[in-house]
mmCIF file of C-alpha atoms in Angstrom:
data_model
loop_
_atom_site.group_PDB
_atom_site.id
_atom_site.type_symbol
_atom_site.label_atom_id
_atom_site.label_comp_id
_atom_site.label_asym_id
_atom_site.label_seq_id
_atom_site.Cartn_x
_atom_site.Cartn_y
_atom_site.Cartn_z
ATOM 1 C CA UNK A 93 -44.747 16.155 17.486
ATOM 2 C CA UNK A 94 -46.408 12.606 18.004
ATOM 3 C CA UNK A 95 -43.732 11.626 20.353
ATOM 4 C CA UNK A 96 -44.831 14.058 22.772
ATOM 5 C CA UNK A 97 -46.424 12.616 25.944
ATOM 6 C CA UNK A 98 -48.008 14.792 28.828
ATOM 7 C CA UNK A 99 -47.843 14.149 32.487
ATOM 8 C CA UNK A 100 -50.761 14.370 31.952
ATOM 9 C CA UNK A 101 -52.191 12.215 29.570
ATOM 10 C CA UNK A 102 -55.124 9.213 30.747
ATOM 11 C CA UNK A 103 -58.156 7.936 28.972
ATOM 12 C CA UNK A 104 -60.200 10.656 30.883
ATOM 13 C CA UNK A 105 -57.982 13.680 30.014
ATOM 14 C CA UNK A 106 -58.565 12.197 26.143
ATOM 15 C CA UNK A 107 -62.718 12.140 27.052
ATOM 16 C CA UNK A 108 -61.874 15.838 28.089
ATOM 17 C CA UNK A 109 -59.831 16.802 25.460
ATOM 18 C CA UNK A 110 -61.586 14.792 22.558
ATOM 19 C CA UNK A 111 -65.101 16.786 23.957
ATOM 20 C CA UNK A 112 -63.538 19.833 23.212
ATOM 21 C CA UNK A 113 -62.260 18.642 19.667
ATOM 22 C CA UNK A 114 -65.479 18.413 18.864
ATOM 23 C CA UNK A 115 -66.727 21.712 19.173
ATOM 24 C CA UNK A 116 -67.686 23.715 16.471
ATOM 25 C CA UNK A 117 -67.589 26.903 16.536
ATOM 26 C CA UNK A 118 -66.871 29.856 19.454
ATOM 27 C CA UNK A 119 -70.524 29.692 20.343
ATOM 28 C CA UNK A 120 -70.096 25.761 20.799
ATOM 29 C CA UNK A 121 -66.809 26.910 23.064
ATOM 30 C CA UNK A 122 -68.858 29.203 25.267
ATOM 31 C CA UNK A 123 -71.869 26.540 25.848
ATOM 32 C CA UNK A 124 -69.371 24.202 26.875
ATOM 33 C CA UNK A 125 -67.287 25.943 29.116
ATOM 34 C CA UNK A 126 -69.757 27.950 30.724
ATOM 35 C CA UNK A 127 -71.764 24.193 31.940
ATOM 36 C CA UNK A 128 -67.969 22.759 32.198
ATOM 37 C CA UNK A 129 -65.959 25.581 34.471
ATOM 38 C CA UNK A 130 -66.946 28.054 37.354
ATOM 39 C CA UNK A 131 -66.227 31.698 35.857
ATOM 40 C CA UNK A 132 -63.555 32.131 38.275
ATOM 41 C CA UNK A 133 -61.677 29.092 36.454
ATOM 42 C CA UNK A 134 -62.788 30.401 33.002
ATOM 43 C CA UNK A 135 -61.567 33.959 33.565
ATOM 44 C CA UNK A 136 -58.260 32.128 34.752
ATOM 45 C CA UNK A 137 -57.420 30.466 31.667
ATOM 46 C CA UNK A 138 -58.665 33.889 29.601
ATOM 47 C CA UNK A 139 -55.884 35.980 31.637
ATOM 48 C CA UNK A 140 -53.263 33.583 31.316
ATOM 49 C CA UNK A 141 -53.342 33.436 27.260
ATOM 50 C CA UNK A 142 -53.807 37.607 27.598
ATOM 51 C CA UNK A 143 -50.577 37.276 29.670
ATOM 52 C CA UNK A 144 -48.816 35.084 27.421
ATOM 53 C CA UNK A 145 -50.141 36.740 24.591
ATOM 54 C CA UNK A 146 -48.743 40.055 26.166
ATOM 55 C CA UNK A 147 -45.267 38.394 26.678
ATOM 56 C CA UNK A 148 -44.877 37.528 23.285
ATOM 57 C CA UNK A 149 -45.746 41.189 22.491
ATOM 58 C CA UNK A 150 -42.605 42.276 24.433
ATOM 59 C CA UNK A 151 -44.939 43.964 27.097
ATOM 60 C CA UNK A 152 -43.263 44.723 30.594
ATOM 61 C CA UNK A 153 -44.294 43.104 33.768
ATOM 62 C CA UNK A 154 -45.696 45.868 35.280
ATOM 63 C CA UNK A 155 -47.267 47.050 31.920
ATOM 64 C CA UNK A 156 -49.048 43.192 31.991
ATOM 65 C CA UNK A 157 -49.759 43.245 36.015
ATOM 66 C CA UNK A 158 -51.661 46.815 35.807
ATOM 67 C CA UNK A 159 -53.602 45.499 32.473
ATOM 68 C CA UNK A 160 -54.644 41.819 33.165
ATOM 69 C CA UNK A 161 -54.672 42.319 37.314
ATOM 70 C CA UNK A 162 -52.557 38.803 36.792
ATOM 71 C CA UNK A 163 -49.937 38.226 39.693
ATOM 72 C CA UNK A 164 -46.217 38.653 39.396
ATOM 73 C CA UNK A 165 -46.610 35.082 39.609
ATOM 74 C CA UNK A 166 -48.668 34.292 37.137
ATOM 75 C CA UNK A 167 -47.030 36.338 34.770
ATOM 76 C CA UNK A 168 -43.433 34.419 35.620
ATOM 77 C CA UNK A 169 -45.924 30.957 35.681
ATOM 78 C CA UNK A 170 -46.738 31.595 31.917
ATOM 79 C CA UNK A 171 -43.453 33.513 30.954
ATOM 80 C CA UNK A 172 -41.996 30.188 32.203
ATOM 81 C CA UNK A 173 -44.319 28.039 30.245
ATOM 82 C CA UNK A 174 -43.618 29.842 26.917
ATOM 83 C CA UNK A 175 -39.709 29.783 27.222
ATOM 84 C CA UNK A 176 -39.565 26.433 28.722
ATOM 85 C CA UNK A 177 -42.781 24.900 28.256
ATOM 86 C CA UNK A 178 -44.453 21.917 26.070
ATOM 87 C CA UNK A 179 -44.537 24.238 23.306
ATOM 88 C CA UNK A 180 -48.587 24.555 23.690
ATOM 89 C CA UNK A 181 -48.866 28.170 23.764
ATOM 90 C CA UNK A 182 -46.629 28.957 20.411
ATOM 91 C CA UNK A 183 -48.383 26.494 19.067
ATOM 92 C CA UNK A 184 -52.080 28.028 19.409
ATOM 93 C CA UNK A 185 -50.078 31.450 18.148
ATOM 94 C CA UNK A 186 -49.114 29.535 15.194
ATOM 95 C CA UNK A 187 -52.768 28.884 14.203
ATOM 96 C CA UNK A 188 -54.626 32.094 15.721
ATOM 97 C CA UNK A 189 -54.706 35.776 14.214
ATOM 98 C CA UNK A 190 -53.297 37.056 17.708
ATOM 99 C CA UNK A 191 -50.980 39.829 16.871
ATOM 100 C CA UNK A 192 -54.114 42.239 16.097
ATOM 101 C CA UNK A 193 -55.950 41.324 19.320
#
């Protein structure tokens, strides 16, 4: 895994990401995100790890689209992301107690 490099990766994304490393707890997480993202961008991320937390489930489309209100698009964004992807989402699902969410 350390030879992975992002398109994204620059000494501010590491300021960004290294901030976030440093929180605590969910509490800390809320704090943060609430001063750091508008709740439209918040409630963005949130649906698309309940979409891709959906797809791994085996849930339909449609059955994700009526639950989430996420696009066709989004859902084939993510679904995309999780098949051919940097790995990041299986790797969260590794590490977090999803499955009984």
């Amino acid at each position: 895994m350390g030879d992975f490099k992002s398109r994204l990766e620059s000494a501010e994304m590491d300021f960004l990401f290294d901030s976030i490393l440093c929180l605590k707890n969910r509490e800390e997480c809320y704090r943060f995100f609430e001063d750091l993202c508008t709740i439209n961008e918040i409630k963005a991320l949130e649906q698309r790890m309940q979409v891709a937390k959906m797809l791994k489930q085996g849930k339909t489309y449609n059955d994700i689209a009526h639950i989430t209100g996420a696009s066709t698009a989004t859902i084939s964004r993510v679904n995309r992301a999780l098949t051919y992807g940097s790995d990041g989402y299986n790797l969260v699902f590794e590490r977090v107690n999803w499955e009984e969410k």
